[in-house]
Amino acid sequence: MDAARSAGVGRIVAQSISWAYAPGDGPADESVPLDPTEEAPRSRIVAGVRALESTVAELPEAVVLRYGVLYGPGTWYAPGGAVAAALAGDPAARFLGSTAADASVSSFVHVADAADAAVRALTWPSGAYNVVDDEPAPGHDWLPVLAAALGVPAPRRSEGRVPWARGALNARARGLGWAPVLPSWRTGFADQGTG
């Protein structure tokens, strides 16, 4: 930020995440505060998000894109990626996320839709925007669909829910004209092998 200020930069678009919100029952919009938890390792993740977002806000114009879980070419969720290896039971799989088919809710966004939002954000007003598809979903819904698309076994359905895993809403970004080409992970997961 010091370098940006010294170069006369007055506007920044920063990439953040949409799963740092405080626990709750429904999907979060941008008015929901970040998680105040002190429990590690989540507290370190949220502290990093908070630091990023407050630092970029030092510039006169700061847009923060809170992306959902990225999927598509080159991601952990792509065919042959880390999630496929983890679901297939590969002990060497290096996947840091969850493969629990429980009620914890995630929001996804295809990398092409995330890139489109980044370009559009160059002209958006300052503030935070959730960049997610239209269908926040629990793991017991999306994991079997992803497993089928990847050609690997689906995990067994389990109980429980991580309280902060609530998903996110994209109404604010949609209000500025952004709309995901792949509005649901349901079709997006199946299409990622071809697109």
Short mmCIF file of N, CA and C in Angstrom, two decimals:
data_model
loop_
_atom_site.label_atom_id
_atom_site.label_comp_id
_atom_site.label_asym_id
_atom_site.label_seq_id
_atom_site.Cartn_x
_atom_site.Cartn_y
_atom_site.Cartn_z
N MET A 1 0.83 -1.19 0.00
CA MET A 1 0.00 0.00 0.00
C MET A 1 0.87 1.25 0.00
N ASP A 2 2.01 1.17 0.69
CA ASP A 2 2.92 2.32 0.67
C ASP A 2 3.38 2.61 -0.76
N ALA A 3 3.74 1.54 -1.49
CA ALA A 3 4.19 1.71 -2.88
C ALA A 3 3.06 2.26 -3.74
N ALA A 4 1.84 1.77 -3.53
CA ALA A 4 0.70 2.26 -4.31
C ALA A 4 0.48 3.74 -4.06
N ARG A 5 0.51 4.13 -2.79
CA ARG A 5 0.31 5.55 -2.46
C ARG A 5 1.43 6.42 -3.04
N SER A 6 2.67 5.94 -2.94
CA SER A 6 3.78 6.75 -3.44
C SER A 6 3.76 6.86 -4.96
N ALA A 7 3.11 5.89 -5.64
CA ALA A 7 2.99 5.95 -7.10
C ALA A 7 1.74 6.71 -7.54
N GLY A 8 0.96 7.20 -6.57
CA GLY A 8 -0.24 7.96 -6.90
C GLY A 8 -1.46 7.12 -7.22
N VAL A 9 -1.42 5.85 -6.84
CA VAL A 9 -2.57 4.97 -7.08
C VAL A 9 -3.68 5.36 -6.12
N GLY A 10 -4.86 5.57 -6.64
CA GLY A 10 -5.98 5.95 -5.80
C GLY A 10 -7.07 4.90 -5.74
N ARG A 11 -6.95 3.84 -6.55
CA ARG A 11 -8.00 2.82 -6.63
C ARG A 11 -7.38 1.44 -6.64
N ILE A 12 -8.00 0.52 -5.91
CA ILE A 12 -7.52 -0.86 -5.87
C ILE A 12 -8.71 -1.81 -5.88
N VAL A 13 -8.51 -2.96 -6.53
CA VAL A 13 -9.48 -4.06 -6.48
C VAL A 13 -8.74 -5.21 -5.83
N ALA A 14 -9.23 -5.66 -4.68
CA ALA A 14 -8.58 -6.72 -3.91
C ALA A 14 -9.43 -7.98 -3.94
N GLN A 15 -8.77 -9.12 -3.92
CA GLN A 15 -9.46 -10.40 -3.93
C GLN A 15 -9.46 -10.98 -2.52
N SER A 16 -10.65 -11.27 -2.02
CA SER A 16 -10.84 -11.81 -0.68
C SER A 16 -11.69 -13.08 -0.78
N ILE A 17 -12.25 -13.50 0.33
CA ILE A 17 -13.06 -14.73 0.36
C ILE A 17 -14.42 -14.49 1.00
N SER A 18 -15.39 -15.31 0.62
CA SER A 18 -16.75 -15.14 1.12
C SER A 18 -17.08 -16.08 2.28
N TRP A 19 -16.11 -16.82 2.79
CA TRP A 19 -16.40 -17.74 3.90
C TRP A 19 -15.73 -17.29 5.19
N ALA A 20 -15.55 -15.98 5.35
CA ALA A 20 -14.97 -15.45 6.59
C ALA A 20 -16.03 -14.76 7.45
N TYR A 21 -17.29 -14.87 7.09
CA TYR A 21 -18.36 -14.21 7.84
C TYR A 21 -18.61 -14.87 9.19
N ALA A 22 -19.21 -14.09 10.09
CA ALA A 22 -19.60 -14.62 11.40
C ALA A 22 -20.63 -15.72 11.22
N PRO A 23 -20.70 -16.66 12.16
CA PRO A 23 -21.69 -17.74 12.08
C PRO A 23 -23.11 -17.20 11.99
N GLY A 24 -23.97 -17.99 11.36
CA GLY A 24 -25.37 -17.63 11.23
C GLY A 24 -26.13 -18.73 10.53
N ASP A 25 -27.43 -18.53 10.42
CA ASP A 25 -28.28 -19.58 9.86
C ASP A 25 -28.47 -19.51 8.36
N GLY A 26 -28.46 -18.32 7.78
CA GLY A 26 -28.68 -18.19 6.34
C GLY A 26 -27.45 -17.66 5.65
N PRO A 27 -27.48 -17.66 4.32
CA PRO A 27 -26.35 -17.11 3.57
C PRO A 27 -26.11 -15.64 3.94
N ALA A 28 -24.85 -15.25 3.94
CA ALA A 28 -24.45 -13.91 4.37
C ALA A 28 -24.44 -12.93 3.21
N ASP A 29 -24.90 -11.72 3.48
CA ASP A 29 -24.65 -10.62 2.54
C ASP A 29 -23.51 -9.79 3.12
N GLU A 30 -23.14 -8.75 2.43
CA GLU A 30 -21.95 -7.97 2.81
C GLU A 30 -22.12 -7.18 4.10
N SER A 31 -23.35 -7.09 4.62
CA SER A 31 -23.56 -6.37 5.89
C SER A 31 -23.20 -7.22 7.10
N VAL A 32 -23.05 -8.53 6.91
CA VAL A 32 -22.70 -9.42 8.02
C VAL A 32 -21.22 -9.19 8.37
N PRO A 33 -20.92 -9.04 9.66
CA PRO A 33 -19.51 -8.82 10.03
C PRO A 33 -18.66 -10.06 9.83
N LEU A 34 -17.36 -9.85 9.76
CA LEU A 34 -16.44 -10.98 9.71
C LEU A 34 -16.47 -11.71 11.05
N ASP A 35 -16.14 -12.97 11.02
CA ASP A 35 -16.18 -13.85 12.19
C ASP A 35 -15.25 -13.33 13.29
N PRO A 36 -15.78 -13.10 14.51
CA PRO A 36 -14.93 -12.62 15.60
C PRO A 36 -14.22 -13.75 16.36
N THR A 37 -14.28 -14.96 15.87
CA THR A 37 -13.75 -16.11 16.59
C THR A 37 -12.29 -15.93 17.01
N GLU A 38 -11.96 -16.55 18.13
CA GLU A 38 -10.57 -16.59 18.59
C GLU A 38 -10.01 -18.00 18.47
N GLU A 39 -10.80 -18.92 17.91
CA GLU A 39 -10.37 -20.31 17.77
C GLU A 39 -9.50 -20.48 16.54
N ALA A 40 -8.28 -20.99 16.77
CA ALA A 40 -7.36 -21.29 15.66
C ALA A 40 -7.79 -22.62 15.03
N PRO A 41 -7.58 -22.83 13.77
CA PRO A 41 -6.86 -21.98 12.83
C PRO A 41 -7.76 -20.93 12.16
N ARG A 42 -9.08 -21.01 12.35
CA ARG A 42 -9.98 -20.07 11.68
C ARG A 42 -9.65 -18.62 12.04
N SER A 43 -9.29 -18.37 13.29
CA SER A 43 -9.00 -17.00 13.71
C SER A 43 -7.86 -16.41 12.89
N ARG A 44 -6.87 -17.21 12.53
CA ARG A 44 -5.75 -16.71 11.71
C ARG A 44 -6.21 -16.40 10.29
N ILE A 45 -7.08 -17.23 9.75
CA ILE A 45 -7.60 -17.00 8.40
C ILE A 45 -8.39 -15.70 8.36
N VAL A 46 -9.30 -15.55 9.30
CA VAL A 46 -10.14 -14.35 9.33
C VAL A 46 -9.30 -13.11 9.64
N ALA A 47 -8.29 -13.24 10.47
CA ALA A 47 -7.40 -12.10 10.75
C ALA A 47 -6.69 -11.66 9.48
N GLY A 48 -6.29 -12.61 8.65
CA GLY A 48 -5.66 -12.26 7.37
C GLY A 48 -6.62 -11.53 6.45
N VAL A 49 -7.87 -11.99 6.40
CA VAL A 49 -8.90 -11.34 5.59
C VAL A 49 -9.15 -9.92 6.10
N ARG A 50 -9.29 -9.81 7.42
CA ARG A 50 -9.54 -8.50 8.02
C ARG A 50 -8.39 -7.54 7.72
N ALA A 51 -7.15 -8.02 7.83
CA ALA A 51 -5.98 -7.18 7.56
C ALA A 51 -5.96 -6.74 6.10
N LEU A 52 -6.21 -7.68 5.19
CA LEU A 52 -6.22 -7.34 3.76
C LEU A 52 -7.27 -6.27 3.48
N GLU A 53 -8.49 -6.51 3.96
CA GLU A 53 -9.59 -5.60 3.64
C GLU A 53 -9.41 -4.22 4.28
N SER A 54 -8.89 -4.17 5.50
CA SER A 54 -8.70 -2.86 6.13
C SER A 54 -7.52 -2.12 5.52
N THR A 55 -6.50 -2.84 5.07
CA THR A 55 -5.35 -2.19 4.46
C THR A 55 -5.71 -1.58 3.11
N VAL A 56 -6.43 -2.30 2.28
CA VAL A 56 -6.79 -1.73 0.98
C VAL A 56 -7.75 -0.56 1.14
N ALA A 57 -8.50 -0.54 2.23
CA ALA A 57 -9.44 0.56 2.48
C ALA A 57 -8.72 1.88 2.77
N GLU A 58 -7.39 1.83 2.91
CA GLU A 58 -6.62 3.05 3.13
C GLU A 58 -6.57 3.92 1.88
N LEU A 59 -6.79 3.32 0.71
CA LEU A 59 -6.82 4.10 -0.52
C LEU A 59 -8.19 4.76 -0.66
N PRO A 60 -8.28 5.85 -1.40
CA PRO A 60 -9.56 6.54 -1.55
C PRO A 60 -10.66 5.66 -2.15
N GLU A 61 -10.30 4.78 -3.08
CA GLU A 61 -11.28 3.89 -3.71
C GLU A 61 -10.79 2.46 -3.59
N ALA A 62 -11.53 1.65 -2.84
CA ALA A 62 -11.15 0.26 -2.62
C ALA A 62 -12.35 -0.65 -2.83
N VAL A 63 -12.21 -1.58 -3.76
CA VAL A 63 -13.24 -2.58 -4.03
C VAL A 63 -12.69 -3.93 -3.57
N VAL A 64 -13.45 -4.64 -2.76
CA VAL A 64 -13.05 -5.95 -2.26
C VAL A 64 -14.01 -6.99 -2.83
N LEU A 65 -13.45 -7.96 -3.54
CA LEU A 65 -14.24 -9.05 -4.10
C LEU A 65 -14.12 -10.26 -3.20
N ARG A 66 -15.21 -10.63 -2.57
CA ARG A 66 -15.23 -11.79 -1.68
C ARG A 66 -15.70 -13.00 -2.49
N TYR A 67 -14.72 -13.70 -3.05
CA TYR A 67 -15.01 -14.84 -3.92
C TYR A 67 -15.53 -16.04 -3.14
N GLY A 68 -16.42 -16.78 -3.80
CA GLY A 68 -16.80 -18.09 -3.29
C GLY A 68 -15.67 -19.07 -3.58
N VAL A 69 -15.92 -20.33 -3.29
CA VAL A 69 -14.93 -21.37 -3.58
C VAL A 69 -14.76 -21.44 -5.09
N LEU A 70 -13.52 -21.23 -5.54
CA LEU A 70 -13.24 -21.25 -6.98
C LEU A 70 -13.19 -22.67 -7.52
N TYR A 71 -13.85 -22.89 -8.64
CA TYR A 71 -13.73 -24.16 -9.32
C TYR A 71 -13.56 -23.89 -10.81
N GLY A 72 -13.11 -24.90 -11.53
CA GLY A 72 -12.85 -24.77 -12.95
C GLY A 72 -11.40 -25.13 -13.22
N PRO A 73 -10.92 -24.87 -14.43
CA PRO A 73 -9.56 -25.26 -14.81
C PRO A 73 -8.51 -24.71 -13.85
N GLY A 74 -7.59 -25.58 -13.46
CA GLY A 74 -6.48 -25.17 -12.61
C GLY A 74 -6.79 -25.07 -11.13
N THR A 75 -8.00 -25.44 -10.71
CA THR A 75 -8.35 -25.36 -9.29
C THR A 75 -8.32 -26.75 -8.66
N TRP A 76 -8.42 -26.77 -7.34
CA TRP A 76 -8.50 -28.04 -6.61
C TRP A 76 -9.72 -28.85 -7.03
N TYR A 77 -10.76 -28.19 -7.51
CA TYR A 77 -12.02 -28.85 -7.82
C TYR A 77 -12.10 -29.33 -9.27
N ALA A 78 -11.06 -29.11 -10.06
CA ALA A 78 -11.03 -29.52 -11.47
C ALA A 78 -10.77 -31.02 -11.57
N PRO A 79 -11.16 -31.63 -12.69
CA PRO A 79 -10.82 -33.04 -12.91
C PRO A 79 -9.31 -33.25 -12.74
N GLY A 80 -8.95 -34.27 -11.97
CA GLY A 80 -7.55 -34.55 -11.70
C GLY A 80 -6.96 -33.70 -10.60
N GLY A 81 -7.76 -32.83 -9.98
CA GLY A 81 -7.28 -31.94 -8.93
C GLY A 81 -7.27 -32.59 -7.55
N ALA A 82 -6.95 -31.79 -6.56
CA ALA A 82 -6.79 -32.27 -5.19
C ALA A 82 -8.07 -32.83 -4.59
N VAL A 83 -9.22 -32.27 -4.94
CA VAL A 83 -10.47 -32.80 -4.38
C VAL A 83 -10.75 -34.19 -4.93
N ALA A 84 -10.53 -34.38 -6.22
CA ALA A 84 -10.72 -35.70 -6.81
C ALA A 84 -9.82 -36.72 -6.13
N ALA A 85 -8.57 -36.35 -5.88
CA ALA A 85 -7.64 -37.25 -5.21
C ALA A 85 -8.10 -37.56 -3.79
N ALA A 86 -8.55 -36.53 -3.07
CA ALA A 86 -9.02 -36.73 -1.70
C ALA A 86 -10.25 -37.63 -1.66
N LEU A 87 -11.20 -37.39 -2.56
CA LEU A 87 -12.41 -38.22 -2.60
C LEU A 87 -12.10 -39.66 -3.02
N ALA A 88 -11.07 -39.83 -3.83
CA ALA A 88 -10.68 -41.18 -4.26
C ALA A 88 -9.88 -41.90 -3.19
N GLY A 89 -9.56 -41.21 -2.09
CA GLY A 89 -8.84 -41.85 -0.99
C GLY A 89 -7.33 -41.84 -1.13
N ASP A 90 -6.80 -41.00 -1.99
CA ASP A 90 -5.35 -40.91 -2.17
C ASP A 90 -4.72 -40.35 -0.89
N PRO A 91 -3.89 -41.12 -0.20
CA PRO A 91 -3.30 -40.65 1.05
C PRO A 91 -2.33 -39.47 0.86
N ALA A 92 -1.87 -39.26 -0.36
CA ALA A 92 -0.95 -38.15 -0.63
C ALA A 92 -1.68 -36.88 -1.07
N ALA A 93 -3.01 -36.93 -1.12
CA ALA A 93 -3.78 -35.77 -1.56
C ALA A 93 -3.52 -34.58 -0.65
N ARG A 94 -3.23 -33.44 -1.25
CA ARG A 94 -2.96 -32.22 -0.49
C ARG A 94 -4.14 -31.26 -0.66
N PHE A 95 -5.22 -31.58 0.03
CA PHE A 95 -6.42 -30.76 -0.03
C PHE A 95 -6.71 -30.26 1.37
N LEU A 96 -6.82 -28.95 1.54
CA LEU A 96 -7.00 -28.37 2.85
C LEU A 96 -8.46 -28.12 3.21
N GLY A 97 -9.37 -28.34 2.28
CA GLY A 97 -10.78 -28.10 2.54
C GLY A 97 -11.46 -29.32 3.12
N SER A 98 -12.77 -29.28 3.12
CA SER A 98 -13.56 -30.37 3.69
C SER A 98 -14.20 -31.21 2.59
N THR A 99 -14.23 -32.50 2.82
CA THR A 99 -14.99 -33.40 1.95
C THR A 99 -16.09 -34.07 2.76
N ALA A 100 -16.59 -33.38 3.78
CA ALA A 100 -17.69 -33.89 4.60
C ALA A 100 -19.02 -33.57 3.91
N ALA A 101 -19.80 -34.60 3.66
CA ALA A 101 -21.11 -34.42 3.02
C ALA A 101 -22.15 -34.12 4.10
N ASP A 102 -21.94 -33.02 4.80
CA ASP A 102 -22.82 -32.64 5.90
C ASP A 102 -23.66 -31.41 5.52
N ALA A 103 -24.19 -30.73 6.52
CA ALA A 103 -25.07 -29.58 6.27
C ALA A 103 -24.32 -28.25 6.20
N SER A 104 -22.99 -28.28 6.26
CA SER A 104 -22.19 -27.05 6.12
C SER A 104 -22.39 -26.50 4.72
N VAL A 105 -22.69 -25.21 4.62
CA VAL A 105 -23.05 -24.59 3.35
C VAL A 105 -21.84 -23.88 2.73
N SER A 106 -21.67 -24.07 1.43
CA SER A 106 -20.62 -23.41 0.65
C SER A 106 -21.25 -22.63 -0.49
N SER A 107 -20.54 -21.59 -0.91
CA SER A 107 -20.89 -20.87 -2.13
C SER A 107 -19.72 -21.01 -3.09
N PHE A 108 -20.02 -21.27 -4.34
CA PHE A 108 -19.00 -21.49 -5.37
C PHE A 108 -19.04 -20.39 -6.40
N VAL A 109 -17.96 -20.30 -7.19
CA VAL A 109 -17.93 -19.43 -8.36
C VAL A 109 -16.91 -20.02 -9.32
N HIS A 110 -17.30 -20.12 -10.59
CA HIS A 110 -16.39 -20.61 -11.61
C HIS A 110 -15.32 -19.54 -11.86
N VAL A 111 -14.10 -19.98 -12.16
CA VAL A 111 -13.00 -19.03 -12.35
C VAL A 111 -13.29 -18.01 -13.45
N ALA A 112 -14.00 -18.40 -14.49
CA ALA A 112 -14.33 -17.45 -15.56
C ALA A 112 -15.28 -16.37 -15.05
N ASP A 113 -16.24 -16.74 -14.21
CA ASP A 113 -17.15 -15.75 -13.63
C ASP A 113 -16.41 -14.85 -12.64
N ALA A 114 -15.45 -15.41 -11.90
CA ALA A 114 -14.65 -14.60 -10.99
C ALA A 114 -13.82 -13.58 -11.76
N ALA A 115 -13.24 -14.00 -12.88
CA ALA A 115 -12.44 -13.09 -13.71
C ALA A 115 -13.32 -11.98 -14.29
N ASP A 116 -14.52 -12.33 -14.73
CA ASP A 116 -15.44 -11.32 -15.26
C ASP A 116 -15.77 -10.28 -14.19
N ALA A 117 -16.00 -10.73 -12.96
CA ALA A 117 -16.30 -9.79 -11.87
C ALA A 117 -15.10 -8.88 -11.61
N ALA A 118 -13.89 -9.41 -11.69
CA ALA A 118 -12.69 -8.59 -11.45
C ALA A 118 -12.59 -7.46 -12.48
N VAL A 119 -12.90 -7.77 -13.73
CA VAL A 119 -12.85 -6.74 -14.77
C VAL A 119 -13.95 -5.69 -14.52
N ARG A 120 -15.15 -6.16 -14.23
CA ARG A 120 -16.25 -5.23 -13.97
C ARG A 120 -16.00 -4.36 -12.74
N ALA A 121 -15.32 -4.93 -11.75
CA ALA A 121 -15.07 -4.20 -10.50
C ALA A 121 -14.18 -2.98 -10.68
N LEU A 122 -13.52 -2.89 -11.82
CA LEU A 122 -12.68 -1.71 -12.08
C LEU A 122 -13.49 -0.42 -12.05
N THR A 123 -14.81 -0.53 -12.27
CA THR A 123 -15.66 0.67 -12.27
C THR A 123 -16.70 0.67 -11.14
N TRP A 124 -16.67 -0.33 -10.27
CA TRP A 124 -17.66 -0.40 -9.19
C TRP A 124 -17.32 0.60 -8.08
N PRO A 125 -18.35 1.05 -7.35
CA PRO A 125 -18.10 1.91 -6.19
C PRO A 125 -17.31 1.15 -5.12
N SER A 126 -16.64 1.89 -4.27
CA SER A 126 -15.89 1.27 -3.17
C SER A 126 -16.81 0.42 -2.31
N GLY A 127 -16.25 -0.65 -1.78
CA GLY A 127 -16.99 -1.53 -0.88
C GLY A 127 -16.69 -2.98 -1.15
N ALA A 128 -17.33 -3.84 -0.39
CA ALA A 128 -17.16 -5.29 -0.52
C ALA A 128 -18.31 -5.87 -1.33
N TYR A 129 -17.99 -6.89 -2.12
CA TYR A 129 -18.98 -7.55 -2.98
C TYR A 129 -18.75 -9.06 -2.93
N ASN A 130 -19.80 -9.81 -2.61
CA ASN A 130 -19.72 -11.26 -2.72
C ASN A 130 -19.78 -11.64 -4.19
N VAL A 131 -18.82 -12.42 -4.63
CA VAL A 131 -18.77 -12.91 -6.01
C VAL A 131 -18.94 -14.42 -5.93
N VAL A 132 -20.20 -14.84 -5.98
CA VAL A 132 -20.58 -16.24 -5.80
C VAL A 132 -21.68 -16.57 -6.79
N ASP A 133 -21.90 -17.87 -7.00
CA ASP A 133 -23.02 -18.24 -7.86
C ASP A 133 -24.33 -18.07 -7.11
N ASP A 134 -25.42 -18.46 -7.73
CA ASP A 134 -26.75 -18.21 -7.18
C ASP A 134 -27.25 -19.27 -6.20
N GLU A 135 -26.45 -20.31 -5.94
CA GLU A 135 -26.98 -21.43 -5.17
C GLU A 135 -26.06 -21.89 -4.04
N PRO A 136 -26.07 -21.18 -2.90
CA PRO A 136 -25.36 -21.71 -1.74
C PRO A 136 -25.93 -23.09 -1.42
N ALA A 137 -25.07 -24.04 -1.05
CA ALA A 137 -25.57 -25.41 -0.85
C ALA A 137 -24.78 -26.16 0.21
N PRO A 138 -25.48 -27.04 0.92
CA PRO A 138 -24.80 -27.88 1.90
C PRO A 138 -23.96 -28.96 1.22
N GLY A 139 -22.95 -29.42 1.91
CA GLY A 139 -22.06 -30.44 1.38
C GLY A 139 -22.78 -31.70 0.95
N HIS A 140 -23.86 -32.07 1.66
CA HIS A 140 -24.57 -33.30 1.27
C HIS A 140 -25.30 -33.14 -0.06
N ASP A 141 -25.44 -31.90 -0.56
CA ASP A 141 -26.00 -31.68 -1.90
C ASP A 141 -24.91 -31.59 -2.97
N TRP A 142 -23.89 -30.76 -2.73
CA TRP A 142 -22.92 -30.51 -3.80
C TRP A 142 -21.84 -31.58 -3.93
N LEU A 143 -21.44 -32.22 -2.83
CA LEU A 143 -20.35 -33.20 -2.94
C LEU A 143 -20.70 -34.40 -3.83
N PRO A 144 -21.91 -34.97 -3.74
CA PRO A 144 -22.22 -36.08 -4.66
C PRO A 144 -22.22 -35.65 -6.14
N VAL A 145 -22.66 -34.43 -6.42
CA VAL A 145 -22.66 -33.93 -7.80
C VAL A 145 -21.23 -33.74 -8.30
N LEU A 146 -20.38 -33.17 -7.45
CA LEU A 146 -18.98 -32.99 -7.83
C LEU A 146 -18.31 -34.35 -8.02
N ALA A 147 -18.53 -35.28 -7.09
CA ALA A 147 -17.91 -36.60 -7.20
C ALA A 147 -18.31 -37.28 -8.50
N ALA A 148 -19.58 -37.19 -8.86
CA ALA A 148 -20.04 -37.80 -10.12
C ALA A 148 -19.35 -37.15 -11.32
N ALA A 149 -19.22 -35.83 -11.29
CA ALA A 149 -18.57 -35.12 -12.40
C ALA A 149 -17.09 -35.48 -12.50
N LEU A 150 -16.47 -35.78 -11.36
CA LEU A 150 -15.05 -36.12 -11.34
C LEU A 150 -14.80 -37.61 -11.54
N GLY A 151 -15.87 -38.41 -11.48
CA GLY A 151 -15.72 -39.85 -11.65
C GLY A 151 -15.06 -40.54 -10.47
N VAL A 152 -15.34 -40.02 -9.28
CA VAL A 152 -14.78 -40.61 -8.06
C VAL A 152 -15.92 -40.91 -7.09
N PRO A 153 -15.67 -41.75 -6.07
CA PRO A 153 -16.74 -42.08 -5.12
C PRO A 153 -17.19 -40.86 -4.32
N ALA A 154 -18.48 -40.79 -4.09
CA ALA A 154 -19.04 -39.72 -3.25
C ALA A 154 -18.91 -40.13 -1.79
N PRO A 155 -18.62 -39.17 -0.91
CA PRO A 155 -18.57 -39.52 0.51
C PRO A 155 -19.96 -39.82 1.04
N ARG A 156 -20.00 -40.56 2.13
CA ARG A 156 -21.29 -40.84 2.78
C ARG A 156 -21.84 -39.57 3.40
N ARG A 157 -23.15 -39.44 3.35
CA ARG A 157 -23.81 -38.31 3.99
C ARG A 157 -23.54 -38.36 5.48
N SER A 158 -23.25 -37.20 6.07
CA SER A 158 -23.00 -37.13 7.50
C SER A 158 -23.84 -36.03 8.13
N GLU A 159 -23.87 -36.02 9.43
CA GLU A 159 -24.66 -35.03 10.17
C GLU A 159 -23.78 -33.87 10.57
N GLY A 160 -24.42 -32.83 11.04
CA GLY A 160 -23.69 -31.69 11.58
C GLY A 160 -23.49 -30.58 10.58
N ARG A 161 -23.03 -29.46 11.11
CA ARG A 161 -22.78 -28.28 10.30
C ARG A 161 -21.79 -27.40 11.03
N VAL A 162 -20.80 -26.91 10.32
CA VAL A 162 -19.88 -25.92 10.88
C VAL A 162 -20.65 -24.60 10.92
N PRO A 163 -20.79 -23.96 12.09
CA PRO A 163 -21.65 -22.77 12.21
C PRO A 163 -21.33 -21.62 11.25
N TRP A 164 -20.04 -21.43 10.91
CA TRP A 164 -19.68 -20.33 10.01
C TRP A 164 -19.87 -20.70 8.55
N ALA A 165 -20.08 -21.97 8.25
CA ALA A 165 -20.24 -22.41 6.86
C ALA A 165 -21.68 -22.16 6.45
N ARG A 166 -21.96 -20.93 6.03
CA ARG A 166 -23.33 -20.49 5.78
C ARG A 166 -23.59 -20.06 4.35
N GLY A 167 -22.55 -19.99 3.52
CA GLY A 167 -22.72 -19.52 2.15
C GLY A 167 -22.85 -18.01 2.10
N ALA A 168 -23.01 -17.49 0.89
CA ALA A 168 -23.08 -16.04 0.70
C ALA A 168 -24.04 -15.71 -0.44
N LEU A 169 -24.52 -14.48 -0.44
CA LEU A 169 -25.46 -13.99 -1.45
C LEU A 169 -24.76 -12.99 -2.37
N ASN A 170 -25.16 -12.97 -3.64
CA ASN A 170 -24.49 -12.12 -4.63
C ASN A 170 -25.32 -10.93 -5.11
N ALA A 171 -26.37 -10.56 -4.38
CA ALA A 171 -27.29 -9.51 -4.84
C ALA A 171 -26.59 -8.17 -5.09
N ARG A 172 -25.61 -7.83 -4.29
CA ARG A 172 -24.95 -6.52 -4.45
C ARG A 172 -24.19 -6.46 -5.78
N ALA A 173 -23.43 -7.50 -6.10
CA ALA A 173 -22.71 -7.53 -7.38
C ALA A 173 -23.69 -7.61 -8.55
N ARG A 174 -24.73 -8.40 -8.40
CA ARG A 174 -25.75 -8.49 -9.46
C ARG A 174 -26.40 -7.14 -9.69
N GLY A 175 -26.57 -6.35 -8.64
CA GLY A 175 -27.17 -5.04 -8.76
C GLY A 175 -26.34 -4.08 -9.62
N LEU A 176 -25.07 -4.41 -9.82
CA LEU A 176 -24.20 -3.58 -10.66
C LEU A 176 -23.99 -4.21 -12.04
N GLY A 177 -24.80 -5.22 -12.36
CA GLY A 177 -24.75 -5.79 -13.70
C GLY A 177 -23.98 -7.08 -13.85
N TRP A 178 -23.28 -7.54 -12.80
CA TRP A 178 -22.57 -8.81 -12.91
C TRP A 178 -23.56 -9.95 -12.72
N ALA A 179 -23.43 -10.97 -13.53
CA ALA A 179 -24.23 -12.18 -13.37
C ALA A 179 -23.36 -13.36 -13.78
N PRO A 180 -23.33 -14.41 -12.97
CA PRO A 180 -22.50 -15.55 -13.34
C PRO A 180 -23.05 -16.25 -14.58
N VAL A 181 -22.16 -16.56 -15.52
CA VAL A 181 -22.55 -17.34 -16.69
C VAL A 181 -22.97 -18.74 -16.24
N LEU A 182 -22.30 -19.23 -15.20
CA LEU A 182 -22.66 -20.51 -14.58
C LEU A 182 -23.30 -20.21 -13.23
N PRO A 183 -24.63 -19.99 -13.22
CA PRO A 183 -25.29 -19.56 -11.99
C PRO A 183 -25.42 -20.63 -10.92
N SER A 184 -25.10 -21.88 -11.26
CA SER A 184 -25.17 -22.95 -10.27
C SER A 184 -24.01 -23.92 -10.46
N TRP A 185 -23.46 -24.35 -9.35
CA TRP A 185 -22.44 -25.39 -9.34
C TRP A 185 -22.99 -26.68 -9.95
N ARG A 186 -24.31 -26.86 -9.93
CA ARG A 186 -24.91 -28.10 -10.47
C ARG A 186 -24.52 -28.30 -11.93
N THR A 187 -24.65 -27.27 -12.73
CA THR A 187 -24.25 -27.36 -14.14
C THR A 187 -22.77 -27.07 -14.30
N GLY A 188 -22.24 -26.19 -13.45
CA GLY A 188 -20.83 -25.83 -13.55
C GLY A 188 -19.88 -26.99 -13.33
N PHE A 189 -20.16 -27.82 -12.32
CA PHE A 189 -19.29 -28.97 -12.07
C PHE A 189 -19.28 -29.90 -13.28
N ALA A 190 -20.45 -30.15 -13.86
CA ALA A 190 -20.55 -31.05 -15.00
C ALA A 190 -19.85 -30.46 -16.23
N ASP A 191 -19.89 -29.15 -16.39
CA ASP A 191 -19.31 -28.48 -17.57
C ASP A 191 -17.82 -28.24 -17.48
N GLN A 192 -17.24 -28.35 -16.28
CA GLN A 192 -15.84 -27.93 -16.14
C GLN A 192 -14.86 -28.82 -16.90
N GLY A 193 -15.24 -30.02 -17.21
CA GLY A 193 -14.35 -30.86 -18.01
C GLY A 193 -14.30 -30.43 -19.46
N THR A 194 -15.32 -29.68 -19.90
CA THR A 194 -15.38 -29.25 -21.30
C THR A 194 -15.13 -27.76 -21.46
N GLY A 195 -15.20 -26.99 -20.38
CA GLY A 195 -15.06 -25.54 -20.51
C GLY A 195 -14.07 -25.02 -19.62
#
